[in-house]
Coordinates of C-alpha atoms in Angstrom, one line a residue:
Chain S
M1 CA 31.4 29.3 8.0
L2 CA 32.6 31.4 5.9
L3 CA 30.5 32.2 2.5
T4 CA 31.0 34.1 -0.2
R5 CA 28.4 37.1 -1.0
E6 CA 26.3 34.7 -3.9
E7 CA 26.6 32.1 -1.6
E8 CA 25.1 34.5 1.3
G9 CA 22.4 35.0 -0.9
M10 CA 21.2 31.2 -1.9
L11 CA 21.2 31.3 2.6
A12 CA 18.8 34.6 2.8
G13 CA 16.8 32.8 -0.4
R14 CA 17.0 35.3 -2.9
E15 CA 17.5 32.3 -5.4
G16 CA 14.1 31.1 -3.6
R17 CA 13.3 28.8 -1.5
A18 CA 14.7 25.2 -2.3
T19 CA 18.5 26.7 -2.8
Q20 CA 17.5 28.4 0.9
K21 CA 16.3 25.5 1.7
A22 CA 19.9 23.3 -0.4
M23 CA 21.9 26.1 1.8
Q24 CA 20.7 25.8 4.5
I25 CA 21.8 22.3 4.8
L26 CA 24.9 22.5 3.1
V27 CA 25.4 25.1 6.0
A28 CA 25.1 22.9 8.6
L29 CA 26.6 20.2 7.2
G30 CA 29.6 22.3 7.7
K31 CA 29.7 23.3 11.0
I32 CA 29.3 19.9 12.1
Y33 CA 32.1 19.1 10.0
D34 CA 34.7 21.8 10.2
A35 CA 34.2 23.0 7.0
K36 CA 35.8 26.5 6.9
R37 CA 34.3 27.0 3.0
L38 CA 32.0 26.2 0.3
V39 CA 34.3 24.3 -2.8
R40 CA 32.7 24.0 -6.5
V41 CA 31.6 20.7 -7.5
S42 CA 32.3 18.8 -10.8
S43 CA 28.9 16.9 -10.6
V44 CA 26.6 15.6 -8.4
Q45 CA 24.9 11.5 -7.9
V46 CA 21.7 11.6 -5.7
S47 CA 20.6 8.0 -3.7
G48 CA 17.3 7.5 -2.4
V49 CA 15.3 7.0 -6.1
S50 CA 13.2 4.0 -5.1
Y51 CA 10.3 4.6 -3.3
K52 CA 10.5 1.6 -1.2
N53 CA 12.8 3.9 0.6
L54 CA 11.6 7.2 0.3
G55 CA 8.3 6.8 0.3
D56 CA 5.3 9.1 0.7
A57 CA 8.1 11.9 3.0
G58 CA 10.4 11.5 0.3
L59 CA 8.3 12.2 -2.8
E60 CA 6.4 15.3 -0.8
F61 CA 9.7 16.8 -0.6
L62 CA 10.8 16.1 -3.7
D63 CA 7.6 17.5 -4.8
D64 CA 8.2 20.7 -2.8
L65 CA 11.9 20.9 -3.6
A66 CA 10.8 21.4 -8.0
E67 CA 8.3 24.0 -7.5
D68 CA 11.0 26.2 -7.6
G69 CA 14.7 24.2 -7.2
R70 CA 16.6 23.5 -10.6
A71 CA 20.2 21.7 -10.5
R72 CA 23.0 23.5 -11.1
V73 CA 25.5 21.3 -12.0
K74 CA 25.6 17.5 -14.3
T75 CA 23.2 15.8 -11.9
T76 CA 22.5 12.4 -12.3
L77 CA 20.2 9.3 -10.3
N78 CA 20.4 6.5 -8.7
P79 CA 18.0 3.1 -9.4
A80 CA 14.6 3.4 -9.0
G81 CA 12.0 0.2 -7.5
M82 CA 11.3 -1.1 -10.5
S83 CA 12.6 -0.1 -14.7
L84 CA 10.6 2.6 -15.5
T85 CA 9.3 1.0 -18.6
D86 CA 8.9 -2.4 -18.2
W87 CA 7.9 -2.6 -14.4
E88 CA 4.3 -4.6 -15.4
A89 CA 6.3 -8.1 -17.0
Q90 CA 8.3 -7.6 -13.3
G91 CA 5.2 -7.5 -11.3
I92 CA 4.8 -4.7 -9.9
D93 CA 2.4 -3.1 -8.5
K94 CA 0.1 -0.3 -9.9
R95 CA 0.2 1.4 -6.8
F96 CA 3.8 0.9 -6.0
A97 CA 4.8 2.1 -10.2
E98 CA 2.5 4.7 -10.3
K99 CA 4.0 6.6 -7.1
Q100 CA 7.5 5.5 -8.5
L101 CA 6.7 7.6 -11.8
S102 CA 6.1 10.9 -9.4
V103 CA 9.1 10.0 -7.4
I104 CA 11.4 10.5 -11.3
D105 CA 8.4 12.6 -12.5
A106 CA 9.9 15.3 -9.1
Y107 CA 13.3 14.1 -9.8
R108 CA 13.0 15.2 -14.0
R109 CA 11.1 18.7 -12.9
L110 CA 14.2 19.6 -10.7
G111 CA 16.5 19.0 -13.7
V112 CA 18.3 16.0 -13.5
E113 CA 19.2 13.1 -15.5
I114 CA 17.0 10.2 -15.8
S115 CA 20.2 7.7 -15.6
C116 CA 19.0 5.6 -13.6
T117 CA 22.1 4.1 -12.5
C118 CA 24.8 2.8 -9.2
T119 CA 27.3 3.0 -11.6
P120 CA 26.8 6.7 -13.6
Y121 CA 30.9 6.2 -14.3
L122 CA 29.6 3.3 -16.7
A123 CA 26.6 6.0 -18.2
G124 CA 27.8 9.6 -18.8
N125 CA 28.8 11.3 -15.3
E126 CA 32.9 10.7 -15.2
P127 CA 34.7 13.2 -13.2
R128 CA 39.0 13.6 -13.6
F129 CA 41.5 12.9 -11.6
G130 CA 41.0 16.0 -8.8
E131 CA 37.5 16.4 -9.0
H132 CA 35.5 17.7 -6.6
V133 CA 31.7 16.5 -7.0
A134 CA 29.1 15.2 -3.9
W135 CA 27.9 12.0 -4.7
G136 CA 25.4 9.6 -3.1
E137 CA 25.4 5.7 -3.7
S138 CA 28.3 3.8 -1.5
S139 CA 29.8 2.0 -3.5
A140 CA 29.6 4.9 -6.8
V141 CA 31.3 7.1 -4.3
A142 CA 34.2 4.2 -3.4
Y143 CA 34.8 4.1 -7.2
A144 CA 34.6 8.1 -7.4
N145 CA 37.2 7.8 -4.9
S146 CA 39.5 5.1 -5.1
V147 CA 39.8 4.2 -8.8
I148 CA 39.1 8.1 -10.5
G149 CA 40.9 10.0 -7.6
A150 CA 37.8 12.8 -7.4
R151 CA 36.3 13.5 -4.4
T152 CA 33.3 13.3 -3.2
N153 CA 32.5 12.3 0.9
R154 CA 29.4 9.6 1.7
E155 CA 26.4 11.8 0.9
G156 CA 22.9 10.9 1.5
G157 CA 19.2 11.5 -0.8
P158 CA 18.9 15.0 0.6
S159 CA 22.7 17.0 0.7
A160 CA 23.8 15.1 -2.1
L161 CA 20.5 16.5 -3.6
A162 CA 22.0 20.1 -1.9
A163 CA 25.2 20.6 -3.9
S164 CA 22.5 19.8 -6.7
L165 CA 20.5 23.0 -6.8
T166 CA 24.1 25.4 -5.3
G167 CA 26.9 23.9 -7.0
R168 CA 28.7 23.1 -3.9
T169 CA 29.2 21.6 -1.1
P170 CA 31.2 22.0 2.1
L171 CA 35.1 21.1 1.8
Y172 CA 35.7 18.9 4.9
G173 CA 36.3 15.0 4.9
L174 CA 37.6 13.0 1.5
H175 CA 37.5 16.6 0.2
L176 CA 40.8 16.9 1.6
T177 CA 44.5 15.6 1.5
E178 CA 44.9 14.6 4.7
N179 CA 41.7 12.3 4.8
R180 CA 41.9 10.4 1.4
A181 CA 45.7 8.3 3.1
P182 CA 44.7 5.2 4.6
T183 CA 43.8 4.1 8.4
L184 CA 44.6 -0.1 7.7
A185 CA 46.8 -2.1 5.3
V186 CA 45.8 -5.4 4.2
D187 CA 48.2 -8.0 3.0
V188 CA 46.2 -10.2 -0.4
D189 CA 48.0 -13.7 0.0
A190 CA 45.0 -15.4 -1.5
L191 CA 44.3 -16.0 -5.3
L192 CA 41.9 -13.6 -6.7
A193 CA 40.9 -15.0 -10.2
S194 CA 37.6 -13.6 -10.8
P195 CA 35.2 -10.6 -9.7
E196 CA 33.7 -12.1 -6.9
D197 CA 36.4 -13.7 -5.0
F198 CA 37.8 -9.5 -5.2
S199 CA 33.9 -9.2 -3.7
A200 CA 34.5 -11.5 -0.9
M201 CA 37.6 -9.5 -0.6
G202 CA 36.4 -6.5 0.0
Y203 CA 32.9 -8.1 2.6
F204 CA 36.1 -10.0 4.4
A205 CA 37.6 -6.4 4.4
G206 CA 35.1 -3.4 5.0
K207 CA 34.2 -5.9 7.9
L208 CA 37.4 -4.7 9.9
V209 CA 38.5 -1.9 8.2
K210 CA 33.8 -0.1 9.0
D211 CA 34.6 3.1 8.1
G212 CA 38.4 3.9 7.7
I213 CA 40.3 3.7 3.9
P214 CA 42.5 0.7 3.3
I215 CA 45.1 0.1 1.1
F216 CA 45.4 -3.5 -0.5
R217 CA 48.4 -5.2 -0.9
G218 CA 49.6 -7.3 -3.2
V219 CA 47.2 -7.1 -5.6
R220 CA 48.1 -6.9 -9.2
R221 CA 45.7 -6.4 -12.0
A222 CA 42.3 -5.0 -11.8
N223 CA 40.1 -4.5 -13.5
L224 CA 36.5 -2.6 -14.0
E225 CA 34.4 -4.5 -13.1
E226 CA 36.4 -6.1 -10.1
L227 CA 37.5 -2.7 -8.7
K228 CA 33.3 -2.1 -9.2
T229 CA 32.6 -5.2 -6.9
L230 CA 35.1 -4.3 -4.4
S231 CA 33.9 -0.9 -4.1
A232 CA 30.9 -2.0 -3.9
A233 CA 31.6 -5.0 -1.4
L234 CA 33.4 -2.5 0.8
A235 CA 30.9 0.2 1.3
S236 CA 28.3 -2.7 1.6
S237 CA 29.8 -4.6 5.0
G238 CA 31.8 -1.2 6.1
G239 CA 31.3 1.5 6.3
V240 CA 34.0 2.6 3.6
A241 CA 34.2 5.0 1.1
M242 CA 37.8 4.9 0.6
F243 CA 40.7 2.7 -0.5
H244 CA 43.5 1.8 -2.0
I245 CA 45.1 -0.9 -4.0
E246 CA 49.3 -0.4 -4.2
G247 CA 50.4 0.2 -7.3
L248 CA 47.1 0.6 -8.8
T249 CA 45.0 3.0 -8.2
P250 CA 46.1 6.5 -8.1
E251 CA 46.9 8.4 -4.8
Y252 CA 48.0 4.9 -3.1
D253 CA 51.1 6.8 -1.8
L254 CA 49.6 9.7 -0.7
G255 CA 51.8 9.2 2.0
G256 CA 51.3 8.4 6.0
R257 CA 52.2 5.3 7.8
T258 CA 50.0 2.7 8.7
A259 CA 50.2 1.3 11.4
E260 CA 47.9 -1.8 11.9
A261 CA 48.2 -4.6 8.9
V262 CA 45.9 -7.9 8.5
T263 CA 46.2 -10.3 6.3
F264 CA 43.3 -11.9 4.1
A265 CA 44.2 -15.1 3.7
Q266 CA 43.2 -18.3 0.4
N267 CA 41.7 -19.4 4.1
D268 CA 39.4 -15.9 4.7
L269 CA 38.6 -15.8 1.5
E270 CA 36.7 -20.0 1.6
E271 CA 35.8 -18.6 4.4
T272 CA 33.2 -15.3 3.4
N273 CA 32.3 -17.7 0.1
A274 CA 31.0 -20.0 2.9
S275 CA 29.5 -16.5 4.6
L276 CA 27.3 -15.5 2.6
N277 CA 25.7 -19.0 1.8
D278 CA 22.5 -19.7 2.7
E279 CA 20.8 -23.5 2.8
G280 CA 18.1 -23.8 -0.4
T281 CA 17.5 -24.2 -4.0
P282 CA 18.1 -20.4 -5.9
D283 CA 13.8 -19.6 -7.1
F284 CA 15.4 -16.4 -8.5
V285 CA 18.5 -15.0 -10.0
A286 CA 20.2 -11.6 -9.9
V287 CA 23.4 -10.3 -11.1
G288 CA 24.5 -6.6 -11.7
C289 CA 25.2 -4.8 -8.3
P290 CA 26.0 -2.9 -8.9
H291 CA 24.7 -2.3 -13.1
C292 CA 26.4 -4.4 -14.9
S293 CA 29.2 -3.4 -17.7
L294 CA 29.3 -3.8 -20.6
A295 CA 32.0 -6.4 -21.3
E296 CA 29.9 -8.1 -18.8
V297 CA 26.2 -8.5 -20.7
A298 CA 28.9 -9.3 -22.9
E299 CA 29.6 -12.2 -21.5
L300 CA 26.5 -13.2 -20.4
A301 CA 25.4 -13.1 -23.9
G302 CA 27.9 -15.6 -25.0
L303 CA 26.6 -17.6 -22.0
L304 CA 24.0 -17.5 -22.7
D305 CA 24.0 -18.2 -26.2
G306 CA 21.9 -21.4 -26.9
R307 CA 19.9 -21.8 -23.9
K308 CA 17.2 -21.6 -22.2
V309 CA 16.5 -19.6 -19.3
R310 CA 14.2 -21.4 -16.4
G311 CA 12.5 -19.1 -13.8
E312 CA 13.2 -15.9 -13.0
F313 CA 16.9 -14.7 -14.2
W314 CA 17.7 -11.0 -13.8
I315 CA 19.9 -8.8 -15.0
C316 CA 20.0 -5.5 -13.6
C317 CA 22.2 -2.6 -15.7
S318 CA 22.1 1.2 -16.2
R319 CA 19.4 1.9 -19.8
E320 CA 23.1 3.9 -21.3
V321 CA 24.1 0.2 -21.3
K322 CA 21.3 -1.5 -21.7
R323 CA 21.0 0.7 -25.2
Q324 CA 24.8 0.2 -26.1
S325 CA 24.2 -4.0 -25.9
D326 CA 21.3 -3.2 -27.9
E327 CA 23.2 -1.9 -29.9
A328 CA 25.7 -4.7 -30.4
G329 CA 23.3 -7.6 -31.1
Y330 CA 23.2 -8.8 -27.1
S331 CA 20.4 -7.6 -26.1
Q332 CA 18.2 -9.4 -28.4
V333 CA 20.0 -12.9 -28.3
I334 CA 20.3 -12.5 -23.5
V335 CA 16.0 -12.3 -23.9
G336 CA 15.4 -14.4 -26.1
S337 CA 17.2 -17.0 -24.1
G338 CA 14.4 -16.3 -21.6
A339 CA 16.8 -13.5 -18.4
K340 CA 15.0 -10.9 -18.1
F341 CA 17.0 -7.0 -19.0
A342 CA 15.8 -4.7 -15.6
T343 CA 16.7 -1.8 -16.5
D344 CA 17.1 1.1 -14.5
T345 CA 16.4 -1.1 -11.3
C346 CA 18.0 -3.8 -9.4
M347 CA 16.9 -6.6 -7.0
V348 CA 17.8 -4.5 -4.2
V349 CA 16.0 -1.5 -4.9
A350 CA 13.4 -3.2 -6.5
P351 CA 10.6 -4.5 -4.0
V352 CA 11.7 -9.2 -4.5
E353 CA 10.4 -9.4 -1.0
E354 CA 7.3 -8.5 -2.8
L355 CA 7.3 -10.5 -5.6
G356 CA 7.5 -13.9 -3.6
F357 CA 10.8 -14.6 -4.0
K358 CA 13.0 -16.3 -1.7
V359 CA 16.4 -17.5 -2.1
V360 CA 18.6 -15.8 -4.1
A361 CA 21.4 -16.4 -6.6
T362 CA 24.0 -13.6 -7.4
N363 CA 27.4 -12.4 -8.1
S364 CA 27.0 -9.9 -5.8
A365 CA 28.4 -9.8 -1.5
K366 CA 26.5 -6.1 -1.4
A367 CA 23.3 -7.5 -2.8
C368 CA 23.6 -10.9 -0.2
H369 CA 23.7 -8.5 2.1
Y370 CA 20.9 -6.3 1.8
L371 CA 18.9 -9.2 0.4
R372 CA 19.3 -10.7 4.1
N373 CA 18.5 -7.6 5.6
A374 CA 15.1 -7.9 4.0
G375 CA 14.7 -11.4 5.3
L376 CA 15.1 -13.8 2.0
R377 CA 17.7 -16.9 1.9
V378 CA 20.5 -16.2 -0.8
R379 CA 23.4 -17.7 -2.6
F380 CA 26.6 -16.0 -3.8
M381 CA 28.4 -18.2 -7.0
P382 CA 30.3 -16.8 -9.9
L383 CA 28.3 -15.0 -12.8
Q384 CA 29.6 -18.6 -14.7
E385 CA 27.3 -20.5 -12.0
C386 CA 24.5 -18.1 -11.6
V387 CA 24.3 -18.2 -15.3
A388 CA 24.1 -22.4 -14.5
E389 CA 21.9 -21.8 -12.1
A390 CA 19.3 -20.6 -14.0
T391 CA 19.6 -22.5 -17.1
R392 CA 20.0 -25.6 -15.2
S393 CA 16.9 -28.5 -16.0
P394 CA 14.7 -28.8 -13.0
Chain B
M1 CA 19.6 25.9 34.1
K2 CA 20.6 28.0 31.0
I3 CA 23.1 25.8 28.5
K4 CA 24.3 27.6 25.5
G5 CA 24.3 24.9 22.3
R6 CA 24.8 25.6 19.0
A7 CA 21.8 26.1 16.8
I8 CA 21.3 23.0 13.8
F9 CA 18.3 24.9 12.6
E10 CA 17.3 28.2 14.7
G11 CA 13.8 28.5 16.1
K12 CA 12.3 29.0 19.0
A13 CA 10.1 26.2 21.0
E14 CA 8.6 25.1 24.0
G15 CA 7.8 21.8 26.1
T16 CA 7.9 18.7 27.1
A17 CA 11.7 16.9 27.3
L18 CA 12.1 13.1 26.0
V19 CA 15.0 11.7 26.5
S20 CA 17.0 8.7 25.6
S21 CA 20.7 8.1 26.6
S22 CA 20.9 5.9 22.9
P23 CA 21.6 7.1 19.9
M24 CA 17.9 6.9 17.6
S25 CA 16.9 5.9 14.5
F26 CA 13.8 7.0 12.6
Y27 CA 13.9 4.5 10.1
G28 CA 13.0 1.5 11.4
G29 CA 12.7 3.5 15.0
V30 CA 10.1 5.4 14.8
N31 CA 6.2 5.7 13.0
P32 CA 6.0 8.6 11.0
E33 CA 2.1 8.2 11.7
T34 CA 2.5 8.3 15.2
G35 CA 5.4 10.1 16.8
E36 CA 5.3 6.2 18.4
V37 CA 9.2 5.2 18.9
T38 CA 9.2 1.4 17.6
E39 CA 12.7 0.5 17.8
R40 CA 13.7 -2.5 20.3
G41 CA 15.9 -1.9 22.7
N42 CA 15.2 2.2 23.5
E43 CA 14.5 3.4 26.5
L44 CA 11.7 5.2 25.1
L45 CA 10.1 1.7 23.5
G46 CA 6.2 2.9 23.0
Q47 CA 6.4 6.7 23.6
S48 CA 5.1 9.2 21.9
V49 CA 7.5 12.3 20.7
K50 CA 5.4 14.3 18.9
G51 CA 5.4 17.6 20.7
K52 CA 7.8 16.7 22.9
V53 CA 12.0 18.6 23.3
L54 CA 13.3 15.1 22.0
V55 CA 16.7 14.7 24.2
F56 CA 19.4 12.0 22.2
P57 CA 22.8 11.0 22.1
N58 CA 23.1 11.8 18.3
G59 CA 21.7 9.7 15.5
K60 CA 22.4 6.7 14.4
G61 CA 20.5 4.3 11.0
S62 CA 20.1 4.8 7.8
T63 CA 20.0 8.5 6.3
V64 CA 15.9 8.3 4.9
G65 CA 15.3 8.9 8.3
S66 CA 15.9 12.1 7.2
Y67 CA 12.8 11.7 5.8
V68 CA 10.8 10.3 8.3
L69 CA 11.5 13.2 10.2
Y70 CA 9.9 15.3 7.6
R71 CA 7.0 13.2 7.1
M72 CA 6.9 13.4 11.3
A73 CA 6.0 17.1 10.5
K74 CA 3.5 16.6 7.4
N75 CA 1.5 14.2 9.8
G76 CA 2.2 16.8 13.6
V77 CA 3.3 14.1 15.4
A78 CA 7.1 15.3 15.0
P79 CA 9.1 16.6 17.8
C80 CA 8.9 20.8 18.7
A81 CA 12.7 20.7 19.1
I82 CA 16.0 18.0 19.7
I83 CA 19.0 18.6 21.3
N84 CA 21.5 17.1 20.8
A85 CA 25.1 15.8 21.6
K86 CA 26.0 15.9 18.5
C87 CA 24.1 16.6 15.2
E88 CA 24.4 14.5 12.4
T89 CA 23.4 14.5 9.3
I90 CA 20.6 12.1 9.3
V91 CA 19.3 14.6 12.1
A92 CA 20.6 17.3 11.2
V93 CA 18.6 16.8 7.8
G94 CA 15.2 15.7 9.2
A95 CA 15.5 18.9 10.8
I96 CA 16.8 21.1 8.4
I97 CA 14.1 20.0 6.1
S98 CA 11.1 20.4 8.6
E99 CA 11.8 23.6 9.6
I100 CA 12.3 21.6 13.1
P101 CA 14.3 23.8 15.7
C102 CA 17.7 22.1 16.5
V103 CA 20.7 23.1 18.9
D104 CA 23.3 20.7 19.5
N105 CA 26.4 20.4 21.8
V106 CA 24.5 20.4 24.7
D107 CA 25.3 18.2 28.2
I108 CA 22.1 15.4 27.2
S109 CA 22.9 14.8 31.4
K110 CA 21.9 17.3 33.0
I111 CA 17.9 17.1 31.6
V112 CA 15.9 14.5 32.2
S113 CA 12.8 13.1 30.9
G114 CA 9.9 15.8 32.3
D115 CA 11.4 19.4 32.2
R116 CA 9.9 21.5 30.9
V117 CA 12.7 22.6 28.1
R118 CA 12.6 25.7 26.0
V119 CA 14.9 26.6 23.0
D120 CA 15.7 29.8 21.5
G121 CA 18.5 29.7 18.8
A122 CA 21.2 28.4 20.1
T123 CA 20.2 28.3 23.9
V124 CA 18.4 25.7 25.7
K125 CA 16.5 27.1 29.3
F126 CA 14.6 24.1 31.4

């Protein structure tokens, strides 16, 4: 791989140990994936924040790196394993909380913005069309590539961090136009009436396309919330890092004929919905996977106004959206109902299985996927039904 | 026998080969405290990778696996070297941050568990 003089210097350790380690990671990845050179990135989204996933190993690594490492480009952070301010009210164990706060402290020393969200594009990290970025968090990767038209591979925690500490990433994969064309067409012959229908469609298509690039045909409109949940679902049942919607997303006409086509019919939608529903009455309701937008928080405030929540109801969002919700007056209504904001975190990365819940109701196919992996039972239902479930008389 | 591969993380190491013919996941597949393989269905189940030249086709599973390798190295139970047929991101990153010599592009079918193996940069001798 061709390195500039400055990059050679980083690799030789002239800019410190952390930068050297970061450059070693990028050069090795470049070698593995046959990149000809590195490319500058305009922003980074770092995954690998929850102590539940990092463990002491990850914490030690971040602490070591923070000794002389420093972010060179705008770098935002994935959700943590708890709310950084209200973890006690969430029932989080004190030892876990201390470890989680140490992880956050290491990231702060590295110069990473403590945004703690999987929707950085709703919290100030908004790349423009065609920009190279290095993002972790699979749902944000799919959103950035597909909806914004920025360019990123699916980064893991260390490779995203390496991009942040050097401001670069190896030029391969989805950074190159020729790798962004669709590989499978999905003809949509189902009525998509809500974000949950897009979520189910993504879950269905992700399984079929695996780590390829689907193009959806026959979808006439899709709003931000629908595209956000579609991105997440595609990246959870499959390894999708990019999709297209004919006539809607910015690079759908990249050329290249997709040989294969499948249909997503009404019965596929119904079967996918049914496949995401286990037995049992929910003892925990959680929405906001990916993190709620302000519009979703507004809708929730409208639905919860004058009602009382029984049991545990989490509304997961970024601290940025929470701040906007405070200003708009939605938070007061929501908290007044007994629902809880779960800012900085979510039902997937918080240790919910240790909080004693058994059956989770949620409006996200991605959340269903990961909660099942964690041993919980799930009920997949639209946002309005989640609210009805949370406010149902016993 | 001497094979020239591709150095993912350059270094020198010598040890006994431990060969898995199937891909390995470190997250959930290896105990970071003991170095013991815990993945059901893997032929190395119950064996320790500590101090071994660990040979397997490629990594798989969660990217958290890179951190598991790091933790194994800190605990002194990591392999002394890694040889892959085709290295991928998880193992490459894990080897680099843990400073474990790592070589790929090697025909691993030639190596058998118990072989004495020496790794030096991109070269594998056994």
